[in-house]
Amino acid sequence: MYSISQLQDLINKQIVEKKYPVTPAELYDPITYIMSLGGKRMRPVLTLMACDMFGGHVTKALDPALAIELFHNFTLMHDDIMDKAPLRRGQSTVHSKWNDNVAILSGDVMLVEAYKTLVSSIDSSILRDVLTVFNDTAAGVCEGQQTDMNFELMQDVSIPQYLDMIRLKTAVLLGCSLKIGALIGSASTEDAEHLYNFGVNIGIAFQLQDDILDVYGDPEKFGKQVGGDILSNKKTFLLIKAIELAEDLDKEELQHWLSAADCDPASKISSVTAIYDRLGIRQLAEEQMNLHARKSLYELNKVSVKAENKQVLVDFAGQLLIRET
Amino acid sequence: MYSISQLQDLINKQIVEKKYPVTPAELYDPITYIMSLGGKRMRPVLTLMACDMFGGHVTKALDPALAIELFHNFTLMHDDIMDKAPLRRGQSTVHSKWNDNVAILSGDVMLVEAYKTLVSSIDSSILRDVLTVFNDTAAGVCEGQQTDMNFELMQDVSIPQYLDMIRLKTAVLLGCSLKIGALIGSASTEDAEHLYNFGVNIGIAFQLQDDILDVYGDPEKFGKQVGGDILSNKKTFLLIKAIELAEDLDKEELQHWLSAADCDPASKISSVTAIYDRLGIRQLAEEQMNLHARKSLYELNKVSVKAENKQVLVDFAGQLLIRET
């Protein structure tokens, strides 16, 4: 079994060695650029891990894993246009460095490249199954992004609506990454499905952790500005739960901060955090996160390979439960 | 053999009956909207025609044909954002009716829908071949669109560069439509390739005809404003050839009209048309168009089915040669 860092090295090498057509430069340079911005490569690593788990040849999963990373970066390229984001991993986004049109069209061809890379590397016996989960996932990710944008304009978002949004926007791609790796590793349909469910639940848990860390994270470790979600009134699990539970003075104060136009950022962060503390929001978010982490381990437990082959994924899920305490 | 209008009815019925998810409405309503704007459905009809030609069941080609029409309309939805076009077939474009973000994301999911529709309807025995030509075509169409946008900023575009651009932007999708239909109809690889080449050449001829009609068309029949390309300095075959051939006074006058900021539109159209006439541009464009129409018939001739099965495509190509005279 390969370690996570070995698999990261393998996929990073695959990404660096991948060559795209030279012209038109405006179409293909942005692909090389965004793929070079780095990241943990979590999704392609999951594909390689799943293949490895069932004794499959990891080399056979490298191009499919690259296809998934291409798809993920295509969504980032288009999301950054829609969010008008200037930076991605500390560097200019594609639409800032070039322009919106370049980011639209280069993203389009990137999605096509993902399909090309899949179609040319997947065995015929599993091609339809792989493409079916990939297609359903790709549509789901678009649905999640649209729902997230809709939430910005909505007054009332419920917790079930929020959980369904993060399932689509973030979690199904982790499930898809694992399922494709499992299919390449010749896993049974049942095992591939259990790994898919493992991935979806771990993805939801990850997003909830991200919501919690945005408020309660160590600024040095978190990598993003603590309190960013509070400042932008982002409808996270924490805010939605707080709106649901707040009464009387807490409710008034929360509404004040949500509608305050010009306010001191530090005051807003500390005041809203204090409301969260009084309502016990952190604990509720951690319980929800734990629930999904446990569900993921329950699914992993059902996969019919020996325990030592699952250890790397157990560790992956376990990191969440550890950080929580 | 079905007639063109019978095939148009079949594909229109398929388009109307196709159902997309209901939510998020911002994602799926624009797909139903753009698909309802009509058009000749040339690409899906070619798919059905090619299948029919080899004795295949046209019903088996209906979903693949729909996938091609979905792909074509996805490119229109994104191109309209890039071109800031307010109208498409006399109706609001998606980005005008909703907004840019909706048009980006709805277009993305439309491309995924095209793949879904293909993957769920194509037999396993030809799935990889169908997806390979579809992927190569999709990337080519993006390359053509980027190249066309680049031409707007370039001083010198050569005729070979122009022909290559229209091959990618317009013609390869006609070739792809026919090839996929041929593969569904169990054509041999050679026959499918001949039909692909027929489609590419007929597509180039069509675009050249469009360039000619923009200047010399009957305003009542053409459906677009005659002279629109001249007014916008669009680098068509006619303008590129005229820049190449004009000397002395013609050259000076052409340059004057190309750089004139505020000028009477009717004077610009009549003056540039007069320069084209003096240089014999129309005849040169018609010769080029004829060349590709003849090449297309040469390829069709090599297809190993009886002559009567080819007649509908011969007529299709023949329309070009007739209109020229």
XYZ file of C-alpha atoms in Angstrom, chain A residues 21 23-28 71 74 78-79 81-84 100-102 104-106 108-109 111-113 115-125 127-128 131-132 134-136 138-147 149-150, chain B residues 21 23-28 71 74 78-79 81-84 100-102 104-106 108-109 111-113 115-125 127-128 131-132 134-136 138-147 149-150:
112
model
C -1.924 21.541 -27.352
C -2.358 26.797 -29.696
C -4.530 28.710 -29.178
C -2.404 29.760 -26.185
C -5.353 31.594 -24.556
C -7.181 28.278 -24.383
C -4.484 25.967 -23.065
C -12.629 18.467 -13.512
C -12.464 23.435 -14.185
C -15.670 28.934 -13.525
C -16.634 29.442 -9.846
C -15.543 34.079 -12.432
C -18.984 33.818 -10.809
C -17.634 34.781 -7.362
C -15.464 37.574 -8.860
C -13.613 36.419 -18.222
C -13.925 35.137 -21.780
C -10.642 33.257 -21.553
C -15.106 30.663 -19.667
C -13.711 29.022 -22.801
C -10.583 27.589 -21.205
C -15.017 24.554 -21.144
C -12.110 22.888 -22.903
C -14.022 19.868 -18.879
C -13.665 18.281 -22.316
C -10.019 17.404 -21.481
C -13.567 13.504 -20.460
C -10.801 12.882 -23.023
C -8.439 11.755 -20.292
C -11.061 9.413 -18.823
C -12.183 7.930 -22.137
C -8.626 7.219 -23.276
C -7.569 5.529 -20.026
C -10.534 3.499 -18.750
C -10.981 -0.146 -19.776
C -14.018 -0.796 -21.968
C -15.493 -3.197 -19.391
C -16.202 2.666 -19.185
C -19.968 3.127 -18.967
C -18.725 7.748 -17.017
C -22.133 7.366 -15.382
C -18.671 10.973 -13.372
C -21.621 12.526 -15.280
C -23.984 12.360 -12.314
C -20.492 16.673 -12.566
C -24.179 17.654 -12.814
C -24.462 17.453 -9.019
C -21.482 19.769 -8.495
C -23.090 22.344 -10.822
C -26.375 22.002 -8.920
C -24.526 22.517 -5.625
C -22.815 25.669 -6.916
C -26.107 27.131 -8.182
C -27.843 26.295 -4.884
C -25.380 31.106 -5.030
C -29.157 31.012 -4.478
C -34.469 18.145 -13.282
C -34.338 22.393 -9.377
C -32.307 24.506 -9.222
C -34.531 26.296 -11.738
C -31.722 28.754 -12.667
C -29.688 25.781 -13.883
C -32.246 23.836 -15.892
C -23.744 20.361 -27.259
C -24.219 24.825 -25.037
C -21.387 30.444 -23.850
C -20.501 32.168 -27.167
C -21.848 35.653 -23.250
C -18.430 36.142 -24.844
C -19.873 38.084 -27.792
C -22.212 40.090 -25.483
C -23.871 35.876 -17.014
C -23.439 33.533 -14.055
C -26.589 31.613 -14.921
C -21.999 30.067 -17.496
C -23.235 27.417 -15.071
C -26.292 26.382 -17.063
C -21.667 23.818 -18.060
C -24.431 21.494 -16.950
C -22.384 20.053 -21.718
C -22.600 17.427 -18.970
C -26.192 16.639 -20.089
C -22.410 13.502 -22.267
C -25.094 11.906 -20.066
C -27.423 11.568 -23.035
C -24.665 10.004 -25.157
C -23.411 7.613 -22.483
C -26.904 6.339 -21.672
C -27.894 5.713 -25.287
C -24.828 4.408 -27.124
C -24.122 0.667 -27.333
C -21.032 -0.466 -25.441
C -19.430 -1.810 -28.619
C -19.103 3.846 -26.936
C -15.371 4.588 -26.958
C -16.932 9.498 -27.327
C -13.526 9.887 -28.958
C -17.232 13.719 -29.737
C -14.376 14.760 -27.404
C -12.032 15.708 -30.241
C -15.792 19.485 -28.654
C -12.179 20.562 -28.067
C -11.921 21.608 -31.728
C -15.044 23.774 -31.514
C -13.573 25.571 -28.460
C -10.297 26.070 -30.345
C -12.225 27.506 -33.311
C -14.124 29.956 -31.104
C -10.906 31.148 -29.401
C -9.170 31.511 -32.778
C -11.923 35.867 -31.110
C -8.160 36.188 -31.638
